Amino acid sequence: MHLGQVEAELIYESHQLTKQRRSIRKYIYGLMAFILGGSLIAYRCQKVDRPLVILVSLDGTRPEYLQRGLTPNLNKIGSGGYMSDMIPVFPSITFPNHYSLATGLIVGNVFYDPVLNDTFVYTDPVKNSESKWWNGEPIWITAVKNGLKSAVCFWPGSEAPVKGLYATYWKKFNQSTTIDEKLGIIFNWIDLPPSQRPSIISVYFPDIDHSGHVAGPNSEMVNNTLMEIDNGFGKLMQGLVDRDIQSSTEIVVVSDHGMGSTDPTKVIYMDDLVPEGDYDVIYNGVLVYLYPKDKTKTVEIAEKFKQEAKASGNFRIWLKEEIPYDVHYNSTRVGPILLIPEREWNFVFRSSYNPENPPFPKGS
Ligand SMILES: *[C@@H]1O[C@H](CO)[C@@H](O)[C@H](O)[C@H]1NC(C)=O
Ligand SMILES: *[C@@H]1O[C@H](CO)[C@@H](O)[C@H](O)[C@H]1NC(C)=O
Ligand SMILES: *[C@@H]1O[C@H](CO)[C@@H](O)[C@H](O)[C@H]1NC(C)=O
Ligand SMILES: *[C@@H]1O[C@H](CO)[C@@H](O)[C@H](O)[C@H]1NC(C)=O
């Protein structure tokens, strides 16, 4: 989802909440609704002695994607179970939302922690394996603490010990792992002897998000990826049927955020407002933190941006203290100045910007 959009969603609470409840059988019942930001589908079956939960994340899957007629398996799962609203946490980007789905915490894909005097970067495998970034208690740890086994295939936050614990089984993130390979990993876990079999399996698919970033949400590439992922769901369901565990398995499908198009002609030149050397910048997708090098100039720098925001209407800006309470964005890891562009817009420096080769993706 574009951040201007989520900001509207979360701050002004203008989202539409639609719910639909559908009784399929006495043990399969449904509830489905969507918002712009993410989707959640849950398929619940009759409980038996050893129920299995499979939690699947389809990164960057906006609800509208499921209405393109390209995902029959996913839609079938949804219509036989629950579907419900998902309001992403702020900011509506990958790591915060995945870790929030598992715990309720974290603030960014990239952020500086003044207490640790260190910067988290979500693409850095070393940072991902460091316990100090990951607070709270992810659900795979809760399972372990309660004597169950858990397995995680690439959920953000699963590569570091939290409270000294890991999931029982987990994999190091590998961008190249294919959909079929992930299904193989899931079924290997399911096929473990009963005493070793996990009760909850979490699996992360970056594919739809990746295509949305590379080619934009309205691209053929996204359409093709939707079909590939949906085909994977067909195989997943068939695999459960083959093992006769479909009625003791609950499948929960979530997305972390949606996807909006960007426009290389819609850019805000930060260095036109304040010289580039006066602050450090941390990009969180389209959202930007500014860290003035001279802290006493923070208000003055923010004021320059505020005037431009007012004049152009192309972005919003807050000092950290001014960020609306409703978005629950008040950690020490939030930068002193927060900039959020409107839909399709991005922050760049005039000194380095080349519209032929923009530093931001086609979807964001
Ligand atoms: C923070 O770390 C940097 C090196 O990464 C160091 O230069 C700086 O002195 C540290 N600041 C504090 C307050 O410890
Ligand atoms: C990542 O996955 C690909 C595809 O399965 C595989 O060829 C490669 O060896 C893996 N890389 C690592 C570091 O495991
Ligand atoms: C993607 O799929 C939708 C729905 O089938 C279709 O209307 C649209 O034209 C497709 N987009 C592209 C770029 O192929
Ligand atoms: C943010 O947290 C600090 C420290 O807990 C508190 O003093 C401040 O009032 C909070 N601000 C908002 C806007 O909630």
Coordinates of C-alpha atoms and ligand atoms in Angstrom, one line a residue, residues 321 323 325 330, ligand 4:
E321 CA 6.4 14.5 18.9
I323 CA 2.9 12.1 15.0
Y325 CA -1.3 9.1 18.7
N330 CA 6.3 6.5 19.3
Ligands
LIG4 C1 5.8 9.1 23.4 O1 6.5 8.4 24.4 C2 7.1 9.3 25.3 C3 7.9 8.4 26.2 O2 7.1 7.3 26.7 C4 6.0 10.1 26.0 O3 6.7 11.0 27.0 C5 5.3 10.9 25.0 O4 4.2 11.6 25.7 C6 4.7 10.0 23.9 N1 4.1 10.9 22.9 C7 3.0 10.6 22.3 C8 2.6 11.5 21.2 O5 2.3 9.6 22.6

